[in-house]
């Protein structure tokens, strides 16, 4: 039960003043700029954009600064900001096949058309702390090489040509695109809603869920068919203009998981797929998302669904870190009246207990029992 | 009809370049032109566009997340109406794109806009992309087979 409580205004105001000072830290140390956050903590910005579900680097950087680096708090701020703007509409679906690839690796084929491109990656680093980064580090200029103009088709497209992998489900005529920011979530949920939910879901939660499938809780034998990161162009069919208007480009990471094959009396066996897509360079997120997407297809693929990662209601109801933190953290807000009523009840129960105990142990009662 | 389609393709190509430029760069290049009288048809406005992906990259669309977008519309005294849309919240940039879009449609200014503004910005964009592509290409893996030492 919530009741209006007056009082504490002064304390709250002073606490926020103290927070502003704690956020700034030692004022002898230069203040962070948004450009510094965006340029040098780029992957934190990517995560806040993905889970805040709003592509705007500058706003995400501001949110990180305001939240003192608490990324879930920053995601909360971005979600709240998004609610203040009108929506003009929806973009044309982006074409990840036409991505200007900055990184693209496949663990299934060594010689993919377009090649294995490592890009800026932590892979193969030794994970040793580098003291030279502490101050004044100037990186070497990047190496360059002649860029190929050959296309970089999706690995799943190559497998698809021979029918070795299931094709992506196509939209039914006239079918709308589900939007969980507009309509309440109902179960069972279709794949469009599941992917939207996972795309804005907490990376840590999805990582744990994806990991659980690998450890045997809903196993589905994954291979990272392809992970690609780069820029795609965005177009928006603006009614007033009369054609699809280019809006600029965004950075995306895409993961195609290739999974255990299936088959039936009427269909030849083929690989199945799990899909991950997120803003920015978000490799761990998209890999986890693809594992969980595949696990959530258990019902559709006629698999026994016993593991948490295969339970869409469980996954989708707990993936959102803004909802989760809201409910967990609300426990620290005043519950004085709730607690008073519990306390009153507990006192009454203890009184009853001690009366009953005293009666049972009274000399008369003992005498009676002896008789 | 063909002419209409041509102009539409031209407008779209110009927008694709302008969306990648900074407001300051567009404004600086516009100063090279003696601009005709124009007015805001719609003052810059910020909002959201829901970005969509496709299941598996090539399947049914789904909602990935939103992006901030700024838009504006400008009308030349001679009647052409231009629209400006861009990712982000830079209203000045949306207005400048709208002005360029109106000029692209004008028989008096179309060629000059292409020459003075769009072409150099496109060139700049291509140089940036080429540099990024070259840096990326240097991280491409060359597999080779180890030669067995014999004899």
mmCIF file of C-alpha atoms in Angstrom, chain A residues 15-355:
data_model
loop_
_atom_site.group_PDB
_atom_site.id
_atom_site.type_symbol
_atom_site.label_atom_id
_atom_site.label_comp_id
_atom_site.label_asym_id
_atom_site.label_seq_id
_atom_site.Cartn_x
_atom_site.Cartn_y
_atom_site.Cartn_z
ATOM 1 C CA UNK A 15 20.671 14.783 -1.388
ATOM 2 C CA UNK A 16 20.369 15.775 -5.068
ATOM 3 C CA UNK A 17 22.826 18.627 -4.509
ATOM 4 C CA UNK A 18 25.218 16.169 -2.938
ATOM 5 C CA UNK A 19 24.663 13.789 -5.869
ATOM 6 C CA UNK A 20 25.565 16.560 -8.335
ATOM 7 C CA UNK A 21 28.832 17.059 -6.449
ATOM 8 C CA UNK A 22 29.566 13.350 -6.204
ATOM 9 C CA UNK A 23 28.880 13.040 -9.946
ATOM 10 C CA UNK A 24 31.361 15.786 -10.708
ATOM 11 C CA UNK A 25 33.959 14.315 -8.348
ATOM 12 C CA UNK A 26 37.173 16.207 -7.642
ATOM 13 C CA UNK A 27 36.789 19.520 -9.456
ATOM 14 C CA UNK A 28 40.531 19.683 -9.860
ATOM 15 C CA UNK A 29 40.090 16.881 -12.422
ATOM 16 C CA UNK A 30 38.898 18.053 -15.884
ATOM 17 C CA UNK A 31 35.210 17.472 -16.630
ATOM 18 C CA UNK A 32 34.271 14.766 -19.163
ATOM 19 C CA UNK A 33 32.800 16.042 -22.418
ATOM 20 C CA UNK A 34 30.057 14.205 -24.306
ATOM 21 C CA UNK A 35 32.453 13.811 -27.243
ATOM 22 C CA UNK A 36 34.967 12.118 -24.963
ATOM 23 C CA UNK A 37 32.322 9.666 -23.783
ATOM 24 C CA UNK A 38 31.037 9.047 -27.301
ATOM 25 C CA UNK A 39 34.524 8.611 -28.794
ATOM 26 C CA UNK A 40 36.360 6.849 -25.979
ATOM 27 C CA UNK A 41 33.597 4.875 -24.233
ATOM 28 C CA UNK A 42 31.876 4.017 -27.506
ATOM 29 C CA UNK A 43 30.754 0.524 -26.544
ATOM 30 C CA UNK A 44 29.022 1.851 -23.406
ATOM 31 C CA UNK A 45 27.216 4.332 -25.673
ATOM 32 C CA UNK A 46 26.250 1.471 -28.011
ATOM 33 C CA UNK A 47 24.797 -0.517 -25.123
ATOM 34 C CA UNK A 48 22.790 2.425 -23.804
ATOM 35 C CA UNK A 49 21.398 3.073 -27.306
ATOM 36 C CA UNK A 50 20.487 -0.619 -27.768
ATOM 37 C CA UNK A 51 18.798 -1.188 -24.443
ATOM 38 C CA UNK A 52 17.480 2.367 -24.207
ATOM 39 C CA UNK A 53 16.016 1.509 -27.627
ATOM 40 C CA UNK A 54 16.943 4.914 -29.026
ATOM 41 C CA UNK A 55 19.647 5.553 -31.616
ATOM 42 C CA UNK A 56 21.222 8.881 -30.663
ATOM 43 C CA UNK A 57 24.886 8.820 -29.630
ATOM 44 C CA UNK A 58 24.873 12.274 -28.074
ATOM 45 C CA UNK A 59 21.849 11.561 -25.868
ATOM 46 C CA UNK A 60 23.287 8.216 -24.784
ATOM 47 C CA UNK A 61 26.584 9.943 -23.872
ATOM 48 C CA UNK A 62 24.697 12.557 -21.862
ATOM 49 C CA UNK A 63 22.743 9.816 -20.086
ATOM 50 C CA UNK A 64 25.982 7.995 -19.179
ATOM 51 C CA UNK A 65 27.443 11.214 -17.809
ATOM 52 C CA UNK A 66 24.307 12.047 -15.829
ATOM 53 C CA UNK A 67 24.093 8.480 -14.469
ATOM 54 C CA UNK A 68 27.734 8.534 -13.314
ATOM 55 C CA UNK A 69 28.466 5.583 -15.576
ATOM 56 C CA UNK A 70 25.594 3.460 -14.205
ATOM 57 C CA UNK A 71 24.455 2.050 -17.564
ATOM 58 C CA UNK A 72 21.058 0.783 -16.394
ATOM 59 C CA UNK A 73 20.308 4.205 -14.916
ATOM 60 C CA UNK A 74 21.446 5.741 -18.239
ATOM 61 C CA UNK A 75 19.154 3.366 -20.171
ATOM 62 C CA UNK A 76 16.284 4.433 -17.896
ATOM 63 C CA UNK A 77 17.012 8.119 -18.676
ATOM 64 C CA UNK A 78 17.042 7.455 -22.426
ATOM 65 C CA UNK A 79 13.743 5.536 -22.268
ATOM 66 C CA UNK A 80 12.159 8.406 -20.341
ATOM 67 C CA UNK A 81 13.423 10.948 -22.898
ATOM 68 C CA UNK A 82 12.049 8.932 -25.792
ATOM 69 C CA UNK A 83 8.564 9.263 -24.314
ATOM 70 C CA UNK A 84 8.753 13.057 -24.787
ATOM 71 C CA UNK A 85 9.017 12.993 -28.600
ATOM 72 C CA UNK A 86 6.327 12.359 -31.233
ATOM 73 C CA UNK A 87 6.807 9.430 -33.582
ATOM 74 C CA UNK A 88 6.921 10.307 -37.278
ATOM 75 C CA UNK A 89 6.550 6.689 -38.369
ATOM 76 C CA UNK A 90 8.618 3.582 -39.074
ATOM 77 C CA UNK A 91 11.658 3.228 -41.344
ATOM 78 C CA UNK A 92 11.919 0.929 -44.316
ATOM 79 C CA UNK A 93 13.496 -2.300 -43.021
ATOM 80 C CA UNK A 94 17.294 -1.880 -43.139
ATOM 81 C CA UNK A 95 19.265 -4.166 -45.451
ATOM 82 C CA UNK A 96 22.045 -5.842 -43.485
ATOM 83 C CA UNK A 97 23.242 -7.506 -46.703
ATOM 84 C CA UNK A 98 24.197 -4.051 -48.041
ATOM 85 C CA UNK A 99 26.091 -3.155 -44.873
ATOM 86 C CA UNK A 100 29.417 -1.310 -45.236
ATOM 87 C CA UNK A 101 31.135 -3.993 -43.253
ATOM 88 C CA UNK A 102 33.750 -3.022 -40.651
ATOM 89 C CA UNK A 103 33.944 -6.496 -39.190
ATOM 90 C CA UNK A 104 32.647 -9.801 -40.459
ATOM 91 C CA UNK A 105 33.586 -13.256 -39.258
ATOM 92 C CA UNK A 106 32.173 -16.735 -39.721
ATOM 93 C CA UNK A 107 33.013 -19.767 -37.636
ATOM 94 C CA UNK A 108 31.436 -22.110 -40.181
ATOM 95 C CA UNK A 109 33.347 -21.386 -43.397
ATOM 96 C CA UNK A 110 36.945 -20.296 -43.715
ATOM 97 C CA UNK A 111 36.631 -19.016 -47.282
ATOM 98 C CA UNK A 112 33.465 -16.946 -47.354
ATOM 99 C CA UNK A 113 32.970 -14.588 -50.299
ATOM 100 C CA UNK A 114 34.215 -11.195 -49.152
ATOM 101 C CA UNK A 115 36.521 -12.824 -46.632
ATOM 102 C CA UNK A 116 36.956 -12.939 -42.880
ATOM 103 C CA UNK A 117 37.395 -9.354 -41.739
ATOM 104 C CA UNK A 118 38.467 -8.870 -38.138
ATOM 105 C CA UNK A 119 37.935 -5.111 -37.812
ATOM 106 C CA UNK A 120 38.361 -3.423 -34.424
ATOM 107 C CA UNK A 121 38.056 -6.387 -32.037
ATOM 108 C CA UNK A 122 39.148 -7.504 -28.572
ATOM 109 C CA UNK A 123 39.458 -11.052 -29.984
ATOM 110 C CA UNK A 124 43.034 -12.356 -29.904
ATOM 111 C CA UNK A 125 44.140 -9.646 -27.455
ATOM 112 C CA UNK A 126 45.894 -11.096 -24.424
ATOM 113 C CA UNK A 127 43.677 -9.458 -21.822
ATOM 114 C CA UNK A 128 46.694 -8.080 -20.012
ATOM 115 C CA UNK A 129 46.253 -4.618 -18.521
ATOM 116 C CA UNK A 130 48.241 -2.126 -20.578
ATOM 117 C CA UNK A 131 49.960 0.504 -18.405
ATOM 118 C CA UNK A 132 50.865 2.554 -21.482
ATOM 119 C CA UNK A 133 47.158 3.425 -21.872
ATOM 120 C CA UNK A 134 47.135 5.164 -18.489
ATOM 121 C CA UNK A 135 48.181 8.481 -19.994
ATOM 122 C CA UNK A 136 49.276 10.113 -23.196
ATOM 123 C CA UNK A 137 48.922 7.069 -25.423
ATOM 124 C CA UNK A 138 48.939 7.854 -29.137
ATOM 125 C CA UNK A 139 47.958 4.873 -31.318
ATOM 126 C CA UNK A 140 49.738 4.093 -34.574
ATOM 127 C CA UNK A 141 47.759 5.123 -37.637
ATOM 128 C CA UNK A 142 45.721 2.164 -38.891
ATOM 129 C CA UNK A 143 47.210 -0.027 -41.596
ATOM 130 C CA UNK A 144 45.463 0.163 -44.956
ATOM 131 C CA UNK A 145 45.033 -2.240 -47.834
ATOM 132 C CA UNK A 146 43.268 -2.188 -51.149
ATOM 133 C CA UNK A 147 39.569 -2.679 -50.431
ATOM 134 C CA UNK A 148 37.705 -5.206 -52.506
ATOM 135 C CA UNK A 149 34.558 -4.076 -54.256
ATOM 136 C CA UNK A 150 33.159 -7.618 -54.134
ATOM 137 C CA UNK A 151 29.898 -7.928 -52.231
ATOM 138 C CA UNK A 152 29.823 -9.577 -48.805
ATOM 139 C CA UNK A 153 26.714 -11.775 -48.944
ATOM 140 C CA UNK A 154 25.281 -13.120 -45.709
ATOM 141 C CA UNK A 155 26.586 -16.618 -44.967
ATOM 142 C CA UNK A 156 22.995 -17.757 -44.436
ATOM 143 C CA UNK A 157 22.198 -16.643 -48.021
ATOM 144 C CA UNK A 158 24.993 -18.891 -49.302
ATOM 145 C CA UNK A 159 23.725 -21.890 -47.289
ATOM 146 C CA UNK A 160 20.197 -21.040 -48.340
ATOM 147 C CA UNK A 161 20.990 -21.367 -52.035
ATOM 148 C CA UNK A 162 21.494 -25.097 -51.615
ATOM 149 C CA UNK A 163 18.527 -25.460 -49.301
ATOM 150 C CA UNK A 164 20.840 -26.482 -46.463
ATOM 151 C CA UNK A 165 19.295 -23.942 -44.111
ATOM 152 C CA UNK A 166 15.704 -22.910 -43.540
ATOM 153 C CA UNK A 167 14.723 -19.655 -45.220
ATOM 154 C CA UNK A 168 13.663 -16.644 -43.157
ATOM 155 C CA UNK A 169 9.930 -16.405 -42.505
ATOM 156 C CA UNK A 170 8.354 -13.811 -44.808
ATOM 157 C CA UNK A 171 5.641 -11.380 -43.768
ATOM 158 C CA UNK A 172 2.106 -12.422 -44.569
ATOM 159 C CA UNK A 173 0.238 -10.017 -46.813
ATOM 160 C CA UNK A 174 -1.220 -7.145 -44.853
ATOM 161 C CA UNK A 175 0.331 -8.335 -41.599
ATOM 162 C CA UNK A 176 1.333 -5.441 -39.357
ATOM 163 C CA UNK A 177 4.575 -5.303 -37.423
ATOM 164 C CA UNK A 178 4.029 -5.867 -33.705
ATOM 165 C CA UNK A 179 5.239 -3.076 -31.429
ATOM 166 C CA UNK A 180 5.495 -3.742 -27.725
ATOM 167 C CA UNK A 181 5.921 -0.036 -26.988
ATOM 168 C CA UNK A 182 2.385 0.485 -28.280
ATOM 169 C CA UNK A 183 0.412 -2.651 -27.415
ATOM 170 C CA UNK A 184 0.475 -4.691 -24.211
ATOM 171 C CA UNK A 185 2.334 -7.965 -24.504
ATOM 172 C CA UNK A 186 0.251 -11.130 -24.860
ATOM 173 C CA UNK A 187 1.445 -14.714 -24.983
ATOM 174 C CA UNK A 188 2.145 -16.590 -27.122
ATOM 175 C CA UNK A 189 4.057 -13.759 -28.843
ATOM 176 C CA UNK A 190 5.101 -13.805 -32.500
ATOM 177 C CA UNK A 191 8.718 -13.678 -33.603
ATOM 178 C CA UNK A 192 8.626 -9.952 -34.474
ATOM 179 C CA UNK A 193 7.634 -9.088 -30.900
ATOM 180 C CA UNK A 194 10.112 -11.555 -29.443
ATOM 181 C CA UNK A 195 12.971 -10.024 -31.454
ATOM 182 C CA UNK A 196 11.940 -6.497 -30.458
ATOM 183 C CA UNK A 197 11.871 -7.585 -26.826
ATOM 184 C CA UNK A 198 15.290 -9.251 -27.072
ATOM 185 C CA UNK A 199 16.808 -6.319 -28.998
ATOM 186 C CA UNK A 200 16.055 -3.996 -26.084
ATOM 187 C CA UNK A 201 16.639 -6.673 -23.441
ATOM 188 C CA UNK A 202 19.408 -6.600 -20.861
ATOM 189 C CA UNK A 203 22.705 -7.901 -22.222
ATOM 190 C CA UNK A 204 23.580 -9.642 -18.947
ATOM 191 C CA UNK A 205 20.221 -11.401 -18.780
ATOM 192 C CA UNK A 206 20.435 -12.549 -22.416
ATOM 193 C CA UNK A 207 24.044 -13.640 -21.922
ATOM 194 C CA UNK A 208 23.029 -15.831 -18.962
ATOM 195 C CA UNK A 209 20.026 -17.233 -20.841
ATOM 196 C CA UNK A 210 22.087 -17.935 -23.967
ATOM 197 C CA UNK A 211 24.825 -19.510 -21.851
ATOM 198 C CA UNK A 212 22.267 -21.747 -20.153
ATOM 199 C CA UNK A 213 21.245 -23.177 -23.559
ATOM 200 C CA UNK A 214 24.885 -24.026 -24.270
ATOM 201 C CA UNK A 215 25.225 -25.772 -20.919
ATOM 202 C CA UNK A 216 22.322 -28.062 -21.691
ATOM 203 C CA UNK A 217 19.196 -26.209 -20.598
ATOM 204 C CA UNK A 218 17.484 -26.249 -24.000
ATOM 205 C CA UNK A 219 20.510 -27.148 -26.067
ATOM 206 C CA UNK A 220 20.423 -26.365 -29.752
ATOM 207 C CA UNK A 221 23.970 -26.945 -31.057
ATOM 208 C CA UNK A 222 24.880 -23.484 -32.342
ATOM 209 C CA UNK A 223 27.553 -22.349 -34.777
ATOM 210 C CA UNK A 224 28.202 -18.638 -35.268
ATOM 211 C CA UNK A 225 27.322 -18.693 -38.971
ATOM 212 C CA UNK A 226 28.199 -15.045 -39.226
ATOM 213 C CA UNK A 227 28.720 -11.937 -37.136
ATOM 214 C CA UNK A 228 28.903 -8.631 -38.974
ATOM 215 C CA UNK A 229 29.241 -5.061 -37.786
ATOM 216 C CA UNK A 230 29.110 -1.911 -39.879
ATOM 217 C CA UNK A 231 27.019 0.899 -41.306
ATOM 218 C CA UNK A 232 23.651 0.578 -42.995
ATOM 219 C CA UNK A 233 21.631 3.298 -44.666
ATOM 220 C CA UNK A 234 18.211 4.164 -43.257
ATOM 221 C CA UNK A 235 15.275 5.301 -45.378
ATOM 222 C CA UNK A 236 11.924 6.610 -44.247
ATOM 223 C CA UNK A 237 8.838 6.712 -46.472
ATOM 224 C CA UNK A 238 7.743 10.240 -45.622
ATOM 225 C CA UNK A 239 4.168 10.853 -46.743
ATOM 226 C CA UNK A 240 4.680 14.572 -47.338
ATOM 227 C CA UNK A 241 7.685 13.940 -49.602
ATOM 228 C CA UNK A 242 6.165 11.084 -51.578
ATOM 229 C CA UNK A 243 9.190 8.778 -51.671
ATOM 230 C CA UNK A 244 11.528 6.964 -49.276
ATOM 231 C CA UNK A 245 13.819 9.662 -47.900
ATOM 232 C CA UNK A 246 17.428 8.811 -46.913
ATOM 233 C CA UNK A 247 17.940 9.705 -43.236
ATOM 234 C CA UNK A 248 21.647 8.872 -42.974
ATOM 235 C CA UNK A 249 23.297 5.745 -41.639
ATOM 236 C CA UNK A 250 23.432 3.827 -38.379
ATOM 237 C CA UNK A 251 25.858 1.232 -37.059
ATOM 238 C CA UNK A 252 24.500 -2.251 -36.422
ATOM 239 C CA UNK A 253 25.761 -5.649 -35.351
ATOM 240 C CA UNK A 254 24.083 -8.742 -36.737
ATOM 241 C CA UNK A 255 24.538 -12.366 -35.665
ATOM 242 C CA UNK A 256 23.281 -15.388 -37.575
ATOM 243 C CA UNK A 257 23.410 -18.560 -35.511
ATOM 244 C CA UNK A 258 23.212 -21.826 -37.425
ATOM 245 C CA UNK A 259 21.616 -24.547 -35.349
ATOM 246 C CA UNK A 260 20.696 -28.178 -35.103
ATOM 247 C CA UNK A 261 18.964 -29.500 -38.177
ATOM 248 C CA UNK A 262 15.455 -30.729 -38.270
ATOM 249 C CA UNK A 263 13.446 -32.726 -40.736
ATOM 250 C CA UNK A 264 10.206 -34.564 -41.033
ATOM 251 C CA UNK A 265 8.496 -37.154 -43.199
ATOM 252 C CA UNK A 266 7.770 -34.449 -45.773
ATOM 253 C CA UNK A 267 10.727 -32.085 -45.363
ATOM 254 C CA UNK A 268 14.392 -32.827 -45.897
ATOM 255 C CA UNK A 269 16.545 -32.003 -42.878
ATOM 256 C CA UNK A 270 18.156 -28.571 -42.886
ATOM 257 C CA UNK A 271 19.854 -26.243 -40.435
ATOM 258 C CA UNK A 272 17.674 -23.912 -38.389
ATOM 259 C CA UNK A 273 18.459 -20.338 -37.442
ATOM 260 C CA UNK A 274 18.592 -17.921 -34.554
ATOM 261 C CA UNK A 275 18.923 -14.188 -35.207
ATOM 262 C CA UNK A 276 20.425 -11.274 -33.334
ATOM 263 C CA UNK A 277 20.491 -7.573 -34.278
ATOM 264 C CA UNK A 278 21.436 -4.553 -32.180
ATOM 265 C CA UNK A 279 22.581 -0.931 -32.446
ATOM 266 C CA UNK A 280 26.300 -0.220 -32.522
ATOM 267 C CA UNK A 281 29.055 -2.765 -32.005
ATOM 268 C CA UNK A 282 27.267 -5.175 -29.687
ATOM 269 C CA UNK A 283 28.667 -8.591 -30.405
ATOM 270 C CA UNK A 284 28.063 -10.341 -27.084
ATOM 271 C CA UNK A 285 24.526 -8.974 -27.083
ATOM 272 C CA UNK A 286 23.645 -10.138 -30.600
ATOM 273 C CA UNK A 287 25.218 -13.580 -30.096
ATOM 274 C CA UNK A 288 23.234 -14.057 -26.880
ATOM 275 C CA UNK A 289 20.112 -12.732 -28.581
ATOM 276 C CA UNK A 290 20.499 -15.214 -31.447
ATOM 277 C CA UNK A 291 20.882 -18.123 -29.015
ATOM 278 C CA UNK A 292 17.785 -17.087 -27.086
ATOM 279 C CA UNK A 293 15.795 -16.376 -30.274
ATOM 280 C CA UNK A 294 16.498 -19.933 -31.418
ATOM 281 C CA UNK A 295 15.643 -21.392 -27.995
ATOM 282 C CA UNK A 296 12.317 -19.518 -28.018
ATOM 283 C CA UNK A 297 11.395 -21.232 -31.291
ATOM 284 C CA UNK A 298 11.031 -24.563 -29.457
ATOM 285 C CA UNK A 299 7.242 -24.569 -29.761
ATOM 286 C CA UNK A 300 7.325 -23.685 -33.476
ATOM 287 C CA UNK A 301 9.903 -26.418 -34.199
ATOM 288 C CA UNK A 302 8.123 -29.070 -32.142
ATOM 289 C CA UNK A 303 10.863 -29.347 -29.530
ATOM 290 C CA UNK A 304 10.293 -30.253 -25.917
ATOM 291 C CA UNK A 305 10.345 -26.939 -24.029
ATOM 292 C CA UNK A 306 11.546 -27.586 -20.508
ATOM 293 C CA UNK A 307 14.347 -25.052 -20.029
ATOM 294 C CA UNK A 308 13.956 -21.422 -18.875
ATOM 295 C CA UNK A 309 15.413 -20.054 -22.148
ATOM 296 C CA UNK A 310 12.643 -21.827 -24.105
ATOM 297 C CA UNK A 311 9.877 -20.269 -22.002
ATOM 298 C CA UNK A 312 8.889 -17.089 -23.829
ATOM 299 C CA UNK A 313 6.764 -15.739 -21.003
ATOM 300 C CA UNK A 314 9.635 -16.184 -18.569
ATOM 301 C CA UNK A 315 12.248 -14.698 -20.920
ATOM 302 C CA UNK A 316 10.185 -11.811 -22.266
ATOM 303 C CA UNK A 317 8.800 -10.839 -18.864
ATOM 304 C CA UNK A 318 12.240 -10.597 -17.278
ATOM 305 C CA UNK A 319 14.519 -9.325 -20.057
ATOM 306 C CA UNK A 320 13.826 -5.616 -19.648
ATOM 307 C CA UNK A 321 16.263 -4.079 -17.192
ATOM 308 C CA UNK A 322 14.269 -0.873 -16.739
ATOM 309 C CA UNK A 323 11.209 -2.841 -15.631
ATOM 310 C CA UNK A 324 13.352 -5.175 -13.559
ATOM 311 C CA UNK A 325 15.260 -2.444 -11.787
ATOM 312 C CA UNK A 326 12.030 -0.530 -11.176
ATOM 313 C CA UNK A 327 10.471 -3.425 -9.350
ATOM 314 C CA UNK A 328 13.574 -4.494 -7.462
ATOM 315 C CA UNK A 329 14.562 -0.963 -6.486
ATOM 316 C CA UNK A 330 11.074 0.122 -5.465
ATOM 317 C CA UNK A 331 11.637 -1.992 -2.369
ATOM 318 C CA UNK A 332 13.805 0.784 -0.957
ATOM 319 C CA UNK A 333 11.023 3.381 -1.155
ATOM 320 C CA UNK A 334 8.943 3.991 1.979
ATOM 321 C CA UNK A 335 6.659 1.048 2.781
ATOM 322 C CA UNK A 336 5.938 2.344 6.280
ATOM 323 C CA UNK A 337 2.218 1.552 6.284
ATOM 324 C CA UNK A 338 2.698 -1.901 4.736
ATOM 325 C CA UNK A 339 5.329 -2.617 7.291
ATOM 326 C CA UNK A 340 3.223 -1.242 10.185
ATOM 327 C CA UNK A 341 0.391 -3.599 9.310
ATOM 328 C CA UNK A 342 2.779 -6.557 9.060
ATOM 329 C CA UNK A 343 4.314 -5.521 12.360
ATOM 330 C CA UNK A 344 0.883 -5.269 13.989
ATOM 331 C CA UNK A 345 -0.018 -8.735 12.741
ATOM 332 C CA UNK A 346 3.273 -10.191 13.891
ATOM 333 C CA UNK A 347 2.853 -8.676 17.373
ATOM 334 C CA UNK A 348 -0.628 -10.166 17.591
ATOM 335 C CA UNK A 349 0.619 -13.609 16.525
ATOM 336 C CA UNK A 350 3.441 -13.460 19.050
ATOM 337 C CA UNK A 351 0.998 -12.439 21.794
ATOM 338 C CA UNK A 352 -1.259 -15.376 20.921
ATOM 339 C CA UNK A 353 1.717 -17.695 20.847
ATOM 340 C CA UNK A 354 3.020 -16.606 24.225
ATOM 341 C CA UNK A 355 -0.458 -16.878 25.782
#
